[in-house]
Amino acid sequence: MNAMIERLESIVARYKELGDLLLAPETLADNRLMAKLAKEQASLTQIVETYDEYKKVDEGLKEAHELLKEHDEEMREMAKMEIEELEPKKEELHQKLEILLIPKDPMDENNAIVEIRGAAGGDEGNIFAGDLYRMYTRYAETMGWKVELMEVQEAEAGGFSLVSFMIKGQHAYGALKYESGSHRVQRVPKTESAGRIHTSTATVLVSPEVEEDDFDIDPNDLEIDTCRASGAGGQHINKTDSAVRILHKPTGIVVKCQDGRSQHENKATAMRLIRARVYEDHMAKVEAEAGAERRSKIGTGDRSEKIRTYNYPQNRVTDHRIGYTVNQLDRIMEGKLGDLLAALEEYDQKLKLAGK
């Protein structure tokens, strides 16, 4: 407990220091530094506020225990009532602080880059990829986040063979990072005349948006080509070399962007994508060398890992990692993901608290 209090006191000291730094003239003159310090302070706010509440409750308990020594029966009775009310509150705040002090992924507060691909099942896999895209964009709307399309390959029968998009909002990556993996759908396709249930899949990969300051890529490792955009699009499509393809030579990771209005816009989008994907590849290798599992026991980031089944005939969604089942598929496909994402985060926190 003493070690926990020492850590909390050091966090409070840093929080106050950040407040002073944010008012310093050199910070006010540097927008990037101001944003960085403000982000750090915001990440500590909940811990500081919870610890402040914990100290008030603890002080109240100490005062109540002192009152128990009084000779006045009425005062002692009031003290007992106060203790009965404050002791469970102190325990609740203690548990909350334990969770808040769990080391966090520094990227949790970043924007999220989501890539969805139609996988097994042909046309139906692509259509399901479109359904997942709609589900995540609806969830983003409910959170007040913005969605920006980055890379699109529409499928003839509907949906997408590939769609990449950024969800911009505080804690977007932290909320969605457990979504990486293979999502399986069981339903009767519109093209199925006999009414048989088919199983198809779409894969999801969620990466944090990575700033240049957070992760540097050597320009010499990149091969950047321009070419004519292909497929449906605006009038500029196929008339100018506006599409941009970037290859990261050490890893072989490739991205291509063509949906922006200019080559400059496509290059900027492609750079954001390549930085996010190379960062993910880098982190996978670092953690593998350290003998650590990928990010979390419930989210390895592996596309082949089957994480969830969407059963339409029974209106059921099952997350296989945590044994979570709910007969509310219709609500979830409309973006009501809050309870499911909270269950995943809570399970992950319990594992970390248990030292797993």
CSV table of C-alpha atoms in Angstrom, one decimal:
chain,number,residue,atom,x,y,z
A,1,MET,CA,0.0,0.0,0.0
A,2,ASN,CA,2.9,2.4,0.8
A,3,ALA,CA,4.4,1.8,-2.6
A,4,MET,CA,1.0,2.7,-4.2
A,5,ILE,CA,0.7,5.9,-2.2
A,6,GLU,CA,4.3,6.9,-3.1
A,7,ARG,CA,3.4,6.4,-6.8
A,8,LEU,CA,0.2,8.4,-6.5
A,9,GLU,CA,2.0,11.2,-4.8
A,10,SER,CA,4.6,11.3,-7.6
A,11,ILE,CA,1.8,11.4,-10.1
A,12,VAL,CA,0.2,14.4,-8.3
A,13,ALA,CA,3.5,16.2,-8.3
A,14,ARG,CA,4.0,15.6,-12.0
A,15,TYR,CA,0.4,16.8,-12.6
A,16,LYS,CA,1.1,20.1,-10.8
A,17,GLU,CA,4.4,20.4,-12.6
A,18,LEU,CA,2.6,20.0,-16.0
A,19,GLY,CA,0.2,22.8,-14.9
A,20,ASP,CA,3.1,25.2,-14.4
A,21,LEU,CA,4.8,24.1,-17.6
A,22,LEU,CA,1.7,24.7,-19.7
A,23,LEU,CA,1.7,28.3,-18.5
A,24,ALA,CA,5.4,28.9,-19.2
A,25,PRO,CA,6.2,31.4,-22.1
A,26,GLU,CA,8.3,28.8,-24.0
A,27,THR,CA,5.4,26.4,-24.0
A,28,LEU,CA,2.9,29.0,-25.1
A,29,ALA,CA,5.1,29.7,-28.1
A,30,ASP,CA,5.4,26.1,-29.1
A,31,ASN,CA,2.1,24.5,-30.2
A,32,ARG,CA,3.5,21.0,-30.6
A,33,LEU,CA,5.0,21.1,-27.1
A,34,MET,CA,1.8,22.5,-25.6
A,35,ALA,CA,-0.3,19.7,-27.2
A,36,LYS,CA,2.2,17.1,-25.9
A,37,LEU,CA,2.1,18.4,-22.3
A,38,ALA,CA,-1.7,18.9,-22.4
A,39,LYS,CA,-2.1,15.3,-23.5
A,40,GLU,CA,0.1,14.0,-20.7
A,41,GLN,CA,-1.8,16.1,-18.1
A,42,ALA,CA,-5.1,14.9,-19.4
A,43,SER,CA,-3.9,11.3,-19.1
A,44,LEU,CA,-3.2,11.9,-15.4
A,45,THR,CA,-6.4,13.8,-14.5
A,46,GLN,CA,-8.6,10.8,-13.6
A,47,ILE,CA,-5.9,9.4,-11.3
A,48,VAL,CA,-5.4,12.7,-9.5
A,49,GLU,CA,-9.1,13.3,-9.1
A,50,THR,CA,-9.8,9.7,-7.8
A,51,TYR,CA,-6.8,9.9,-5.4
A,52,ASP,CA,-8.1,13.3,-4.1
A,53,GLU,CA,-11.5,11.7,-3.4
A,54,TYR,CA,-9.7,8.7,-1.8
A,55,LYS,CA,-7.8,11.0,0.6
A,56,LYS,CA,-11.0,12.8,1.6
A,57,VAL,CA,-12.7,9.5,2.4
A,58,ASP,CA,-9.7,8.2,4.3
A,59,GLU,CA,-9.5,11.4,6.4
A,60,GLY,CA,-13.3,11.1,7.1
A,61,LEU,CA,-12.7,7.5,8.4
A,62,LYS,CA,-9.9,8.6,10.7
A,63,GLU,CA,-12.1,11.3,12.2
A,64,ALA,CA,-14.9,8.8,12.6
A,65,HIS,CA,-12.6,6.4,14.4
A,66,GLU,CA,-11.5,9.2,16.8
A,67,LEU,CA,-15.2,9.9,17.5
A,68,LEU,CA,-15.7,6.3,18.6
A,69,LYS,CA,-13.5,7.2,21.7
A,70,GLU,CA,-16.0,9.8,22.8
A,71,HIS,CA,-18.1,9.2,25.9
A,72,ASP,CA,-21.2,10.6,24.2
A,73,GLU,CA,-23.3,7.6,23.0
A,74,GLU,CA,-25.0,9.6,20.3
A,75,MET,CA,-21.6,10.8,18.9
A,76,ARG,CA,-20.4,7.2,18.9
A,77,GLU,CA,-23.5,6.0,17.0
A,78,MET,CA,-23.0,8.7,14.4
A,79,ALA,CA,-19.3,7.6,14.1
A,80,LYS,CA,-20.4,4.0,13.5
A,81,MET,CA,-22.8,5.1,10.7
A,82,GLU,CA,-20.1,7.2,9.1
A,83,ILE,CA,-17.7,4.2,9.2
A,84,GLU,CA,-20.2,1.9,7.7
A,85,GLU,CA,-20.8,4.3,4.8
A,86,LEU,CA,-17.1,5.2,4.2
A,87,GLU,CA,-15.3,1.9,4.5
A,88,PRO,CA,-16.9,0.3,1.4
A,89,LYS,CA,-16.4,3.6,-0.5
A,90,LYS,CA,-12.7,3.6,0.4
A,91,GLU,CA,-12.4,0.0,-0.8
A,92,GLU,CA,-14.1,0.9,-4.0
A,93,LEU,CA,-11.8,3.8,-4.6
A,94,HIS,CA,-8.8,1.7,-3.8
A,95,GLN,CA,-9.8,-0.9,-6.4
A,96,LYS,CA,-10.4,1.9,-8.9
A,97,LEU,CA,-6.9,3.4,-8.3
A,98,GLU,CA,-5.4,-0.1,-8.8
A,99,ILE,CA,-7.0,-0.3,-12.2
A,100,LEU,CA,-6.0,3.3,-13.1
A,101,LEU,CA,-2.4,2.6,-12.2
A,102,ILE,CA,-2.2,-0.4,-14.6
A,103,PRO,CA,0.5,0.6,-17.2
A,104,LYS,CA,-1.3,1.8,-20.3
A,105,ASP,CA,-0.4,1.5,-23.9
A,106,PRO,CA,0.9,5.1,-24.6
A,107,MET,CA,-1.0,4.9,-27.9
A,108,ASP,CA,-4.4,4.3,-26.3
A,109,GLU,CA,-5.4,8.0,-26.5
A,110,ASN,CA,-4.5,8.2,-30.2
A,111,ASN,CA,-6.7,8.1,-33.3
A,112,ALA,CA,-7.4,4.6,-34.6
A,113,ILE,CA,-6.7,3.4,-38.2
A,114,VAL,CA,-9.0,0.5,-39.0
A,115,GLU,CA,-8.6,-1.8,-42.0
A,116,ILE,CA,-11.3,-4.3,-42.9
A,117,ARG,CA,-10.9,-7.0,-45.6
A,118,GLY,CA,-13.4,-9.4,-47.0
A,119,ALA,CA,-11.9,-12.8,-46.4
A,120,ALA,CA,-13.5,-16.3,-46.7
A,121,GLY,CA,-16.9,-16.6,-48.4
A,122,GLY,CA,-16.3,-14.6,-51.6
A,123,ASP,CA,-19.1,-12.0,-52.2
A,124,GLU,CA,-20.6,-12.6,-48.8
A,125,GLY,CA,-17.3,-12.0,-47.1
A,126,ASN,CA,-17.0,-8.6,-48.9
A,127,ILE,CA,-20.6,-7.7,-48.0
A,128,PHE,CA,-19.9,-8.5,-44.4
A,129,ALA,CA,-16.8,-6.3,-44.5
A,130,GLY,CA,-19.2,-3.5,-45.5
A,131,ASP,CA,-21.5,-4.3,-42.6
A,132,LEU,CA,-18.6,-4.1,-40.2
A,133,TYR,CA,-17.5,-0.8,-41.6
A,134,ARG,CA,-21.0,0.5,-41.0
A,135,MET,CA,-21.0,-0.9,-37.5
A,136,TYR,CA,-17.8,0.9,-36.6
A,137,THR,CA,-18.8,4.2,-38.2
A,138,ARG,CA,-22.1,4.1,-36.3
A,139,TYR,CA,-20.2,3.5,-33.1
A,140,ALA,CA,-17.9,6.4,-33.9
A,141,GLU,CA,-20.9,8.7,-34.4
A,142,THR,CA,-22.4,7.8,-31.0
A,143,MET,CA,-19.0,8.7,-29.4
A,144,GLY,CA,-18.8,12.0,-31.3
A,145,TRP,CA,-15.8,10.9,-33.2
A,146,LYS,CA,-15.0,11.7,-36.9
A,147,VAL,CA,-14.4,9.1,-39.6
A,148,GLU,CA,-12.0,9.7,-42.5
A,149,LEU,CA,-11.8,7.2,-45.4
A,150,MET,CA,-8.2,6.4,-46.4
A,151,GLU,CA,-8.3,3.5,-48.8
A,152,VAL,CA,-11.3,1.8,-50.6
A,153,GLN,CA,-11.6,-1.2,-52.9
A,154,GLU,CA,-15.4,-1.7,-53.4
A,155,ALA,CA,-16.7,-5.1,-54.3
A,156,GLU,CA,-19.0,-5.7,-57.3
A,157,ALA,CA,-21.6,-7.5,-55.3
A,158,GLY,CA,-21.5,-4.9,-52.5
A,159,GLY,CA,-19.4,-4.1,-49.5
A,160,PHE,CA,-15.6,-4.0,-49.8
A,161,SER,CA,-12.7,-6.3,-50.5
A,162,LEU,CA,-10.7,-3.7,-48.6
A,163,VAL,CA,-11.6,-0.5,-46.7
A,164,SER,CA,-9.2,1.5,-44.5
A,165,PHE,CA,-10.4,4.5,-42.5
A,166,MET,CA,-9.3,6.6,-39.6
A,167,ILE,CA,-11.5,7.2,-36.5
A,168,LYS,CA,-10.5,10.5,-35.0
A,169,GLY,CA,-11.3,10.9,-31.3
A,170,GLN,CA,-9.8,10.8,-27.8
A,171,HIS,CA,-9.1,7.2,-26.7
A,172,ALA,CA,-10.3,5.8,-30.1
A,173,TYR,CA,-7.4,3.3,-30.4
A,174,GLY,CA,-7.8,2.3,-26.7
A,175,ALA,CA,-11.5,1.6,-27.2
A,176,LEU,CA,-11.1,-0.3,-30.5
A,177,LYS,CA,-7.7,-2.1,-30.2
A,178,TYR,CA,-9.3,-5.4,-29.2
A,179,GLU,CA,-11.2,-5.6,-32.5
A,180,SER,CA,-8.3,-6.9,-34.5
A,181,GLY,CA,-8.8,-10.5,-35.7
A,182,SER,CA,-11.2,-12.6,-37.8
A,183,HIS,CA,-14.9,-11.8,-37.5
A,184,ARG,CA,-17.2,-14.7,-38.6
A,185,VAL,CA,-20.8,-14.3,-39.9
A,186,GLN,CA,-23.4,-17.0,-40.1
A,187,ARG,CA,-26.5,-16.1,-42.2
A,188,VAL,CA,-28.5,-16.8,-45.3
A,189,PRO,CA,-26.9,-14.8,-48.2
A,190,LYS,CA,-29.4,-12.8,-50.4
A,191,THR,CA,-28.1,-14.9,-53.3
A,192,GLU,CA,-29.0,-18.2,-51.6
A,193,SER,CA,-32.3,-19.4,-53.1
A,194,ALA,CA,-32.5,-22.6,-50.9
A,195,GLY,CA,-32.3,-20.6,-47.7
A,196,ARG,CA,-29.1,-22.3,-46.4
A,197,ILE,CA,-27.0,-20.6,-43.8
A,198,HIS,CA,-23.5,-19.8,-45.0
A,199,THR,CA,-20.4,-19.0,-42.9
A,200,SER,CA,-18.1,-16.2,-44.1
A,201,THR,CA,-15.4,-14.1,-42.6
A,202,ALA,CA,-13.9,-10.6,-42.7
A,203,THR,CA,-10.7,-9.6,-41.0
A,204,VAL,CA,-10.1,-6.4,-39.0
A,205,LEU,CA,-6.8,-4.8,-38.1
A,206,VAL,CA,-6.8,-1.8,-35.8
A,207,SER,CA,-3.6,0.3,-35.5
A,208,PRO,CA,-2.9,3.6,-33.7
A,209,GLU,CA,-2.3,6.7,-35.7
A,210,VAL,CA,1.5,7.2,-35.1
A,211,GLU,CA,3.0,10.7,-35.1
A,212,GLU,CA,6.4,11.3,-36.7
A,213,ASP,CA,7.7,12.3,-33.2
A,214,ASP,CA,6.6,8.9,-31.8
A,215,PHE,CA,8.0,6.6,-34.4
A,216,ASP,CA,10.5,7.6,-37.1
A,217,ILE,CA,10.8,5.8,-40.5
A,218,ASP,CA,14.0,6.2,-42.4
A,219,PRO,CA,13.1,7.9,-45.8
A,220,ASN,CA,15.7,5.7,-47.5
A,221,ASP,CA,13.7,2.6,-46.5
A,222,LEU,CA,10.7,3.8,-48.6
A,223,GLU,CA,10.0,3.4,-52.2
A,224,ILE,CA,7.4,5.9,-53.4
A,225,ASP,CA,5.7,5.5,-56.8
A,226,THR,CA,2.9,7.4,-58.5
A,227,CYS,CA,0.5,5.9,-61.0
A,228,ARG,CA,-2.9,6.4,-62.5
A,229,ALA,CA,-5.8,5.7,-60.2
A,230,SER,CA,-8.0,2.8,-61.2
A,231,GLY,CA,-11.7,1.9,-60.7
A,232,ALA,CA,-14.7,4.1,-60.1
A,233,GLY,CA,-14.2,7.6,-58.8
A,234,GLY,CA,-14.3,11.3,-59.7
A,235,GLN,CA,-13.6,12.8,-63.1
A,236,HIS,CA,-9.9,13.1,-62.2
A,237,ILE,CA,-9.6,9.3,-62.0
A,238,ASN,CA,-7.4,7.8,-64.8
A,239,LYS,CA,-6.5,11.2,-66.1
A,240,THR,CA,-3.6,12.1,-63.9
A,241,ASP,CA,-0.9,10.2,-62.0
A,242,SER,CA,-2.6,10.9,-58.6
A,243,ALA,CA,-2.4,7.4,-57.0
A,244,VAL,CA,0.5,6.9,-54.6
A,245,ARG,CA,2.0,3.5,-53.7
A,246,ILE,CA,4.6,3.2,-50.9
A,247,LEU,CA,6.7,0.2,-50.2
A,248,HIS,CA,8.6,-0.1,-46.9
A,249,LYS,CA,11.6,-2.2,-48.2
A,250,PRO,CA,12.8,-3.8,-44.9
A,251,THR,CA,9.4,-5.3,-44.1
A,252,GLY,CA,7.8,-5.5,-47.6
A,253,ILE,CA,4.7,-3.7,-46.3
A,254,VAL,CA,2.9,-1.9,-49.2
A,255,VAL,CA,0.1,0.7,-49.2
A,256,LYS,CA,-1.7,2.4,-52.1
A,257,CYS,CA,-3.9,5.4,-51.9
A,258,GLN,CA,-5.9,6.8,-54.8
A,259,ASP,CA,-9.1,8.3,-53.4
A,260,GLY,CA,-7.8,11.7,-52.5
A,261,ARG,CA,-8.4,14.7,-54.7
A,262,SER,CA,-4.6,15.1,-55.4
A,263,GLN,CA,-1.3,13.3,-55.4
A,264,HIS,CA,-0.3,15.4,-52.4
A,265,GLU,CA,-3.4,14.3,-50.4
A,266,ASN,CA,-2.9,10.6,-51.4
A,267,LYS,CA,0.8,10.7,-50.4
A,268,ALA,CA,0.0,12.2,-47.0
A,269,THR,CA,-2.7,9.5,-46.4
A,270,ALA,CA,-0.3,6.7,-47.6
A,271,MET,CA,2.4,8.0,-45.2
A,272,ARG,CA,0.0,7.8,-42.3
A,273,LEU,CA,-0.9,4.2,-43.2
A,274,ILE,CA,2.6,3.0,-43.8
A,275,ARG,CA,3.8,4.5,-40.5
A,276,ALA,CA,0.9,2.8,-38.6
A,277,ARG,CA,1.5,-0.6,-40.2
A,278,VAL,CA,5.3,-0.5,-39.8
A,279,TYR,CA,4.9,0.5,-36.2
A,280,GLU,CA,2.6,-2.5,-35.6
A,281,ASP,CA,5.2,-4.8,-37.3
A,282,HIS,CA,7.9,-3.2,-35.1
A,283,MET,CA,6.0,-3.7,-31.9
A,284,ALA,CA,5.2,-7.3,-32.8
A,285,LYS,CA,8.9,-8.1,-33.1
A,286,VAL,CA,9.9,-6.2,-30.0
A,287,GLU,CA,7.3,-8.0,-27.9
A,288,ALA,CA,8.1,-11.4,-29.5
A,289,GLU,CA,11.8,-10.9,-28.6
A,290,ALA,CA,10.8,-10.0,-25.0
A,291,GLY,CA,8.8,-13.2,-24.8
A,292,ALA,CA,5.6,-11.2,-24.4
A,293,GLU,CA,2.3,-12.0,-26.1
A,294,ARG,CA,1.0,-9.5,-28.6
A,295,ARG,CA,-0.4,-6.4,-26.7
A,296,SER,CA,-2.8,-8.3,-24.6
A,297,LYS,CA,-4.0,-11.8,-23.8
A,298,ILE,CA,-7.3,-11.0,-25.6
A,299,GLY,CA,-6.0,-9.1,-28.5
A,300,THR,CA,-3.0,-10.5,-30.4
A,301,GLY,CA,-3.6,-8.4,-33.5
A,302,ASP,CA,-3.3,-11.6,-35.5
A,303,ARG,CA,-5.7,-11.5,-38.5
A,304,SER,CA,-6.1,-15.3,-38.4
A,305,GLU,CA,-7.4,-15.3,-34.8
A,306,LYS,CA,-11.1,-16.0,-34.8
A,307,ILE,CA,-12.4,-13.6,-32.2
A,308,ARG,CA,-16.2,-13.2,-32.7
A,309,THR,CA,-19.2,-14.8,-34.4
A,310,TYR,CA,-22.2,-12.9,-35.6
A,311,ASN,CA,-25.2,-15.4,-35.9
A,312,TYR,CA,-28.1,-13.7,-37.7
A,313,PRO,CA,-30.7,-16.5,-37.5
A,314,GLN,CA,-30.4,-16.4,-33.7
A,315,ASN,CA,-29.7,-12.6,-33.4
A,316,ARG,CA,-26.6,-13.7,-31.4
A,317,VAL,CA,-23.1,-12.3,-31.0
A,318,THR,CA,-20.4,-14.3,-29.3
A,319,ASP,CA,-16.9,-13.1,-28.4
A,320,HIS,CA,-14.9,-16.3,-28.1
A,321,ARG,CA,-12.0,-14.8,-26.1
A,322,ILE,CA,-14.0,-13.8,-23.0
A,323,GLY,CA,-17.1,-16.1,-23.4
A,324,TYR,CA,-19.3,-13.1,-23.9
A,325,THR,CA,-22.7,-13.9,-25.6
A,326,VAL,CA,-25.6,-11.5,-26.2
A,327,ASN,CA,-28.8,-11.9,-28.2
A,328,GLN,CA,-28.6,-8.4,-29.5
A,329,LEU,CA,-26.9,-8.7,-32.9
A,330,ASP,CA,-29.3,-6.1,-34.4
A,331,ARG,CA,-28.3,-3.5,-31.9
A,332,ILE,CA,-24.6,-4.3,-32.2
A,333,MET,CA,-24.6,-4.0,-36.0
A,334,GLU,CA,-26.2,-0.5,-35.5
A,335,GLY,CA,-23.1,0.5,-33.6
A,336,LYS,CA,-24.2,-0.2,-30.0
A,337,LEU,CA,-20.8,-1.6,-29.1
A,338,GLY,CA,-20.3,0.0,-25.7
A,339,ASP,CA,-21.1,-2.9,-23.5
A,340,LEU,CA,-19.1,-5.4,-25.5
A,341,LEU,CA,-16.0,-3.2,-25.7
A,342,ALA,CA,-16.3,-2.4,-21.9
A,343,ALA,CA,-16.4,-6.2,-21.2
A,344,LEU,CA,-13.2,-6.7,-23.2
A,345,GLU,CA,-11.4,-3.9,-21.4
A,346,GLU,CA,-12.6,-5.1,-18.0
A,347,TYR,CA,-11.4,-8.7,-18.7
A,348,ASP,CA,-8.0,-7.4,-19.9
A,349,GLN,CA,-7.7,-5.3,-16.7
A,350,LYS,CA,-8.5,-8.3,-14.5
A,351,LEU,CA,-5.7,-10.3,-16.2
A,352,LYS,CA,-3.2,-7.5,-15.7
A,353,LEU,CA,-4.2,-7.1,-12.0
A,354,ALA,CA,-3.7,-10.8,-11.6
A,355,GLY,CA,-0.2,-10.5,-13.1
A,356,LYS,CA,-1.1,-12.3,-16.2
